[in-house]
Short mmCIF file of N, CA and C in Angstrom, two decimals:
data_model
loop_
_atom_site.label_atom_id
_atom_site.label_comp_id
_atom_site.label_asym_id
_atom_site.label_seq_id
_atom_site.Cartn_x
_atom_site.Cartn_y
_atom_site.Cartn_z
N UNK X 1 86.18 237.70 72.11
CA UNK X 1 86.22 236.83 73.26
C UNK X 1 87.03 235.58 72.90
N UNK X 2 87.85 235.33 74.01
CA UNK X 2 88.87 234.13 73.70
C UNK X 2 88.26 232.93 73.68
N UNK X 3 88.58 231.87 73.21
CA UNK X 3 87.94 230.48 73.33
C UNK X 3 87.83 230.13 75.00
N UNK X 4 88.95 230.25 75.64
CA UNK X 4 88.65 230.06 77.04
C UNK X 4 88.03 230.79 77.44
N UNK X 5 87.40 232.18 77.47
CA UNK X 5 86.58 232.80 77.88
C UNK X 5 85.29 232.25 77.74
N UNK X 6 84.98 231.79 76.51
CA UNK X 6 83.72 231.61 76.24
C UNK X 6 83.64 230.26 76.61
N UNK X 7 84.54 229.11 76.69
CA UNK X 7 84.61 228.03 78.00
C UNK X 7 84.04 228.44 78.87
N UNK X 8 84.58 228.75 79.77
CA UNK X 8 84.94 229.24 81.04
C UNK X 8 82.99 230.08 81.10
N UNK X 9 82.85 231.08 80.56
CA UNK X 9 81.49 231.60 80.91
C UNK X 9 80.35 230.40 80.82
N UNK X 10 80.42 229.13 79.73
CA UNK X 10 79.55 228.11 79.19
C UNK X 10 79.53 227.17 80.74
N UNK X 11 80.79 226.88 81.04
CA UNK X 11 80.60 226.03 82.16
C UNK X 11 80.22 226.47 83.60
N UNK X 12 79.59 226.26 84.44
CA UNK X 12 78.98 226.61 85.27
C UNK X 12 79.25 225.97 86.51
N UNK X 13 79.74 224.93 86.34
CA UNK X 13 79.94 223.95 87.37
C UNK X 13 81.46 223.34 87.57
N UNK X 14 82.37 223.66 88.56
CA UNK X 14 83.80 223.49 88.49
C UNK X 14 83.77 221.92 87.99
N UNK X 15 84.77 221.02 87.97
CA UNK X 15 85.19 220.38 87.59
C UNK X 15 85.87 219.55 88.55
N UNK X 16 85.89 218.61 89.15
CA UNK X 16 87.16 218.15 89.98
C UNK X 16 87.72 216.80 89.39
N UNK X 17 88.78 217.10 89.62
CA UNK X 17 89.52 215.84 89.09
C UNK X 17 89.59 214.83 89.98
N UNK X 18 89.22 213.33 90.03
CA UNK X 18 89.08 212.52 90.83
C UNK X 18 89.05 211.04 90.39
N UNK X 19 89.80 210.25 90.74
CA UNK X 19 90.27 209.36 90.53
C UNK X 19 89.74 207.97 91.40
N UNK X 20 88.24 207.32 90.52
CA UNK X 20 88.24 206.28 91.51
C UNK X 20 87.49 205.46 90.25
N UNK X 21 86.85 204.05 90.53
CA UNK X 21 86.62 203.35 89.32
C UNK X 21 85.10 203.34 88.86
N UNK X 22 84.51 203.12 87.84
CA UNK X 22 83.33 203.66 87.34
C UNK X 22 82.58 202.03 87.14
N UNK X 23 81.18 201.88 86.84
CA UNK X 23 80.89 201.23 86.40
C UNK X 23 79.75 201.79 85.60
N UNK X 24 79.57 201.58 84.20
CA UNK X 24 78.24 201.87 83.18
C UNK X 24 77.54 200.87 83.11
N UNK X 25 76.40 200.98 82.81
CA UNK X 25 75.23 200.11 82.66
C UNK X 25 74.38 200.93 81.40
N UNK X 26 74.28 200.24 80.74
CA UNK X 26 72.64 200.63 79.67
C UNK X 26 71.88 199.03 78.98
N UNK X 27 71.16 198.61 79.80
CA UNK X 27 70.50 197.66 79.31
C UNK X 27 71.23 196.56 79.79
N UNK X 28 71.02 195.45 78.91
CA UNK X 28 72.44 194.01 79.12
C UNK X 28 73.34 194.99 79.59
N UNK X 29 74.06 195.79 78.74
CA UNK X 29 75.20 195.96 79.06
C UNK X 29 76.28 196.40 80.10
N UNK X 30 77.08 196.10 80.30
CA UNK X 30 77.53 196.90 81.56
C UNK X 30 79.42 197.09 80.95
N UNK X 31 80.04 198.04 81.52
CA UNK X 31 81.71 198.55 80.93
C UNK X 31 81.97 198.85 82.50
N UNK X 32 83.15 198.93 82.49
CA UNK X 32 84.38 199.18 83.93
C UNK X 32 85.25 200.30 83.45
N UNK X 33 85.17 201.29 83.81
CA UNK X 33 86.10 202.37 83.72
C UNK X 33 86.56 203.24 84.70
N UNK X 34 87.19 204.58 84.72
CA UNK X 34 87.84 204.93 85.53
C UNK X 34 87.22 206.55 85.65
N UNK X 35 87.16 207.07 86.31
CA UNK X 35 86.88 208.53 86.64
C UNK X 35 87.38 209.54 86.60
N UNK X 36 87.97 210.43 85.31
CA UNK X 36 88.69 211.25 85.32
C UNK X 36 88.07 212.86 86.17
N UNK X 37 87.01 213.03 86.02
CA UNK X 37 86.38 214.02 86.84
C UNK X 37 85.16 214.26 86.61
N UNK X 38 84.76 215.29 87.95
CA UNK X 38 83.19 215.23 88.14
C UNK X 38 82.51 216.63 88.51
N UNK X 39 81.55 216.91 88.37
CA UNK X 39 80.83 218.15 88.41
C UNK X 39 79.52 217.69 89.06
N UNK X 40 78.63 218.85 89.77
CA UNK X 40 77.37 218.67 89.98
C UNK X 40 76.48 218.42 88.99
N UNK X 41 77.16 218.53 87.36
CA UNK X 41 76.26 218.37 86.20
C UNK X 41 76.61 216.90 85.48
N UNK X 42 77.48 215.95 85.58
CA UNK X 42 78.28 215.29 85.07
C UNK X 42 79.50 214.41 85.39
N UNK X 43 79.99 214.11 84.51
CA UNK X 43 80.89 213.31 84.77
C UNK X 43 82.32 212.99 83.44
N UNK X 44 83.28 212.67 83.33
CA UNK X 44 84.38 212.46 82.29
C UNK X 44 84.56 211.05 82.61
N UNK X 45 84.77 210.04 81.87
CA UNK X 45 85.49 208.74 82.36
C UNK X 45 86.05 208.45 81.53
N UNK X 46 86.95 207.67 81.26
CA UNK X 46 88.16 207.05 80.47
C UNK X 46 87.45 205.97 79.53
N UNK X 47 87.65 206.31 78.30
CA UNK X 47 86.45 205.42 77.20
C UNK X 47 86.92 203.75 77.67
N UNK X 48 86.38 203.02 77.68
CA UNK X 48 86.58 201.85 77.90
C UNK X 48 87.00 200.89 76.43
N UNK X 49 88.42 199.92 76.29
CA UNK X 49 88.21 199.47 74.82
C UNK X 49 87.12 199.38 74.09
N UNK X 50 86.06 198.67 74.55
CA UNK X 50 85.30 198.04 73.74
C UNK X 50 83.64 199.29 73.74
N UNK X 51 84.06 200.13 73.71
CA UNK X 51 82.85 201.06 73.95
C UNK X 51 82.57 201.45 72.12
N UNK X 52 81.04 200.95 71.93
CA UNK X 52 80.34 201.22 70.75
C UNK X 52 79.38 202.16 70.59
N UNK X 53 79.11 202.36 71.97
CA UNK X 53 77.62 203.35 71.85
C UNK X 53 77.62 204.85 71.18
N UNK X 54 76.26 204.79 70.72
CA UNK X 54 75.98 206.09 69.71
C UNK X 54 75.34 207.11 71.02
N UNK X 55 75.19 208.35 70.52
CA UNK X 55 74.57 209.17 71.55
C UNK X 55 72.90 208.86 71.46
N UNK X 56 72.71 207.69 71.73
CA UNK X 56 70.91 207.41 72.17
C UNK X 56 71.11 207.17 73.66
N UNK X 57 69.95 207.95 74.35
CA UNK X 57 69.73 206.68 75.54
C UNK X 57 70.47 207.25 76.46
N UNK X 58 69.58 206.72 77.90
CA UNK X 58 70.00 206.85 79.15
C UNK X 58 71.03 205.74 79.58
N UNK X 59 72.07 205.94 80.74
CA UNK X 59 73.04 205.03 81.33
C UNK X 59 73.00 205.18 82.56
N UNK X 60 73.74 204.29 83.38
CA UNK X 60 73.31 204.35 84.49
C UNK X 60 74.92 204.64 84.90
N UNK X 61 75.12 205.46 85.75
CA UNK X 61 76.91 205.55 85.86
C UNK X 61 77.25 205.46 87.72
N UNK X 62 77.63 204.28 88.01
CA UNK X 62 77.93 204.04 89.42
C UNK X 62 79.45 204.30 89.78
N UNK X 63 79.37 205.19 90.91
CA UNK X 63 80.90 205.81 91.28
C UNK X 63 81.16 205.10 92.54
N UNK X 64 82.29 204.74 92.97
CA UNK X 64 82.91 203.85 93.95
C UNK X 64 83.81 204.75 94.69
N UNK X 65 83.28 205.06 95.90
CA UNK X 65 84.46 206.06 96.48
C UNK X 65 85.21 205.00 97.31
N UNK X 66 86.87 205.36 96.95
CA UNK X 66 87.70 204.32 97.50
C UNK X 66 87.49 204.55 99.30
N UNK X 67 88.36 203.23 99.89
CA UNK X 67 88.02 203.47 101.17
C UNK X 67 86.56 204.07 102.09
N UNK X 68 85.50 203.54 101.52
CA UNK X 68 84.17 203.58 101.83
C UNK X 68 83.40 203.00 101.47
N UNK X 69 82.29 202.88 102.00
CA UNK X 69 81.02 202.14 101.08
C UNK X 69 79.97 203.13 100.42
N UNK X 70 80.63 204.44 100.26
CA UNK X 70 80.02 205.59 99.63
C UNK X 70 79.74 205.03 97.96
N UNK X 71 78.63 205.03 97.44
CA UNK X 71 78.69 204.96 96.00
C UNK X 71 77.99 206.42 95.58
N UNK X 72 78.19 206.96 94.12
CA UNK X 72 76.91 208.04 93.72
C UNK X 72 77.05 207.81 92.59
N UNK X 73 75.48 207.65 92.28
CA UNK X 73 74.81 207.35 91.84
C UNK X 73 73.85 207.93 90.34
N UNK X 74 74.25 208.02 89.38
CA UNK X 74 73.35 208.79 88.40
C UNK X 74 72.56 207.89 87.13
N UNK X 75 71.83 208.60 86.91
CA UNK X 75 71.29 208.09 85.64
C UNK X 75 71.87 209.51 84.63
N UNK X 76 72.91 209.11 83.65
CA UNK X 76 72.81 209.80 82.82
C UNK X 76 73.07 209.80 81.03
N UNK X 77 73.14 210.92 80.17
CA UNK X 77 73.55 210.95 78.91
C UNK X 77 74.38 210.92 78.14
N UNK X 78 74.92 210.88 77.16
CA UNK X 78 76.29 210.51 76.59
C UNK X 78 76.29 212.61 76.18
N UNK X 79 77.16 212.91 76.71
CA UNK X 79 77.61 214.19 75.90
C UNK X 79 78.47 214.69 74.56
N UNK X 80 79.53 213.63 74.80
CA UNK X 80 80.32 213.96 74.14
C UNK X 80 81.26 212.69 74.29
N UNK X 81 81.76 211.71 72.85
CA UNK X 81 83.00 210.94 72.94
C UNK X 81 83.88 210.90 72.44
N UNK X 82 85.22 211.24 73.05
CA UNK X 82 86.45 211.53 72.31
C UNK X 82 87.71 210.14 72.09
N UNK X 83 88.58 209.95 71.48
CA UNK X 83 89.35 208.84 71.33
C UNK X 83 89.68 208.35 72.47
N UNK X 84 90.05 209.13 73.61
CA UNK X 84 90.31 208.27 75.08
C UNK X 84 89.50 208.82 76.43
N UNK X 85 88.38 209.52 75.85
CA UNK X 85 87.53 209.49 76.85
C UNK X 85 85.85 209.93 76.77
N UNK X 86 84.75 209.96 77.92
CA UNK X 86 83.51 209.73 77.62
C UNK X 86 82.90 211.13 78.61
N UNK X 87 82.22 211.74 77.79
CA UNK X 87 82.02 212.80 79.16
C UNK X 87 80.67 212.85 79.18
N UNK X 88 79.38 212.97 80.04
CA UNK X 88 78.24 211.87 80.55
C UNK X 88 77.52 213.51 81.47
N UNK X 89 76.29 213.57 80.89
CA UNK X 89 75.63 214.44 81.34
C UNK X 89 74.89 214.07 82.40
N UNK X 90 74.73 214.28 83.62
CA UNK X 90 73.44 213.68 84.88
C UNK X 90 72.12 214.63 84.50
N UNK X 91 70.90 213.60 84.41
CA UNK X 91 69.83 213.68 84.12
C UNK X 91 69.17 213.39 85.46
N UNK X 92 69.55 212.29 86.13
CA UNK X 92 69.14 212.15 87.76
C UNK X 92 70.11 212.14 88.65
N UNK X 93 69.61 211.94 89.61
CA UNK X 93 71.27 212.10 90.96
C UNK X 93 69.67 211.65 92.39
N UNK X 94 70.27 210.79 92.86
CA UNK X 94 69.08 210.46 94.22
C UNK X 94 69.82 211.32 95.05
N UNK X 95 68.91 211.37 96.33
CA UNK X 95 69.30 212.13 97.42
C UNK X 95 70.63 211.74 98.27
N UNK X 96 70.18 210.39 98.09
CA UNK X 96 71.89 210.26 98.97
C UNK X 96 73.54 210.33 97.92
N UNK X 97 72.85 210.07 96.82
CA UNK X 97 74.54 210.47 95.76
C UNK X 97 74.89 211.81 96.05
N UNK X 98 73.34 212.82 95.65
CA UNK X 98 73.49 214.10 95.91
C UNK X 98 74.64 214.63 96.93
N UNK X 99 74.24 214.16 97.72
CA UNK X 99 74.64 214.33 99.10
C UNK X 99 76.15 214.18 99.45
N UNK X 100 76.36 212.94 98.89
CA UNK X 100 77.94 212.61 98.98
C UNK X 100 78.67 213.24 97.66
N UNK X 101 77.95 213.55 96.51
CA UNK X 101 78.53 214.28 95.27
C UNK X 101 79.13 216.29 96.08
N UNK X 102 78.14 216.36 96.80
CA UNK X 102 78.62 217.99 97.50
C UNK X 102 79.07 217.60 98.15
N UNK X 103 79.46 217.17 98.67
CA UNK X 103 80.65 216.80 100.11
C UNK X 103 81.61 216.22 99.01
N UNK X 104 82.26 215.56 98.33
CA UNK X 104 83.02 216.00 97.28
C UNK X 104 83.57 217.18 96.78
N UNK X 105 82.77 217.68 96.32
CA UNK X 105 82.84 218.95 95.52
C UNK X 105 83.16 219.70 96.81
N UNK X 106 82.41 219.96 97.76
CA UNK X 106 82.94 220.83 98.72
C UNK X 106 84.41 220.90 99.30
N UNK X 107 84.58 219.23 99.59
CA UNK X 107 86.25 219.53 100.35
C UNK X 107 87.17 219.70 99.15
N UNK X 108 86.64 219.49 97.59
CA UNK X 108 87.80 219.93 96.67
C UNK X 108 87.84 221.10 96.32
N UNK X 109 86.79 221.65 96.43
CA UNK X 109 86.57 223.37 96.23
C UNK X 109 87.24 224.06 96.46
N UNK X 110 87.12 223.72 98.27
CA UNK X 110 87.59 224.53 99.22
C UNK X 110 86.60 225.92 99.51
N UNK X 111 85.56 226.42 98.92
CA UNK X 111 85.17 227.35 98.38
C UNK X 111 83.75 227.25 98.15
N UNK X 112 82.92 227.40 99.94
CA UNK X 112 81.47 227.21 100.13
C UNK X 112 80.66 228.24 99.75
N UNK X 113 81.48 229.39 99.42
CA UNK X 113 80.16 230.34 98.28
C UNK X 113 80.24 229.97 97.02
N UNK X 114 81.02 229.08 96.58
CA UNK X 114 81.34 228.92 95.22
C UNK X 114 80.02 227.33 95.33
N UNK X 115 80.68 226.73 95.91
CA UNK X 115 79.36 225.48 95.73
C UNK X 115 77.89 226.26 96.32
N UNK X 116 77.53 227.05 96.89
CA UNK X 116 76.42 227.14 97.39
C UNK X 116 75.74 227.94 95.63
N UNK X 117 76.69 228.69 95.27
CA UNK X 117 75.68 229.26 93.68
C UNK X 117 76.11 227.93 92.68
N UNK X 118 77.35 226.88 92.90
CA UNK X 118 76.89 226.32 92.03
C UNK X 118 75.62 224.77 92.01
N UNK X 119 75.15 225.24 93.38
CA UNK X 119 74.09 224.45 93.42
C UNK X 119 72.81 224.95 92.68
N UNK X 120 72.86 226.10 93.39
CA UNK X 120 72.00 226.98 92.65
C UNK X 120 71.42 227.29 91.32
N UNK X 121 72.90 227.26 90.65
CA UNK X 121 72.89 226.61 89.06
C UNK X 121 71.67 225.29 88.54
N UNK X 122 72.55 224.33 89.70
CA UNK X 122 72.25 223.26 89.13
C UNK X 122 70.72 223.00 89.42
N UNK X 123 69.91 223.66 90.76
CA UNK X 123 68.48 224.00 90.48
C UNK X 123 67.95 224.72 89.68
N UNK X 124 68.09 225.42 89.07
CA UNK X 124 67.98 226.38 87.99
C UNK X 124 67.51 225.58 87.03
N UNK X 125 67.79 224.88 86.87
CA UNK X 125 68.34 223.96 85.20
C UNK X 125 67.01 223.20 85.20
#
């Protein structure tokens, strides 16, 4: 099995690429970054200079949809940090992020049997 295969079977949840500005929170702290893409499980953002954090601990990750007063909303985990970017597991999601996170995912999809099992997924879990 190829490395992308075994990608590709691991991930469950498409990916969309999306471009709007982030804000982190964990404690005092708070960072400004940017949104490279998003999933019903997660999130990627652009490491911010001054980012020190170890993988402890919950964050709070607020998304700004341009041209709206849409925000969504997660509480989540550090997954994984690479030299120029942060990729952030969701542990919570409220009902109304939820909400505007699939209507996202949906008009980038294109592809409402594809979000309806990967919701499904994401109840599963």
């Amino acid at each position: 099995m190829s490395l992308h295969e075994i990608s590709s079977e691991k991930r469950l949840f498409s990916r969309i690429a999306f471009d709007a500005p982030v804000i982190l929170n964990k404690g005092n702290e708070q960072w400004t970054s940017k949104l490279l893409d998003i999933s019903l499980k997660g999130a990627l953002v652009v490491r911010p200079d001054d980012w020190q954090q170890e993988n402890d601990g919950e964050f709070k990750l607020a998304i700004k949809l341009d041209n709206s007063d849409v925000e969504i909303d997660m509480d989540v985990t550090l997954a994984h940090t690479e030299e120029d970017h942060i990729g952030f597991h969701c542990e919570h999601i409220d009902l109304d992020s939820v909400t505007s996170l699939k209507r996202l995912v949906e008009l980038n999809l294109g592809d409402e049997e594809l979000l309806e099992r990967e919701i499904l997924n994401m109840l599963s879990d």
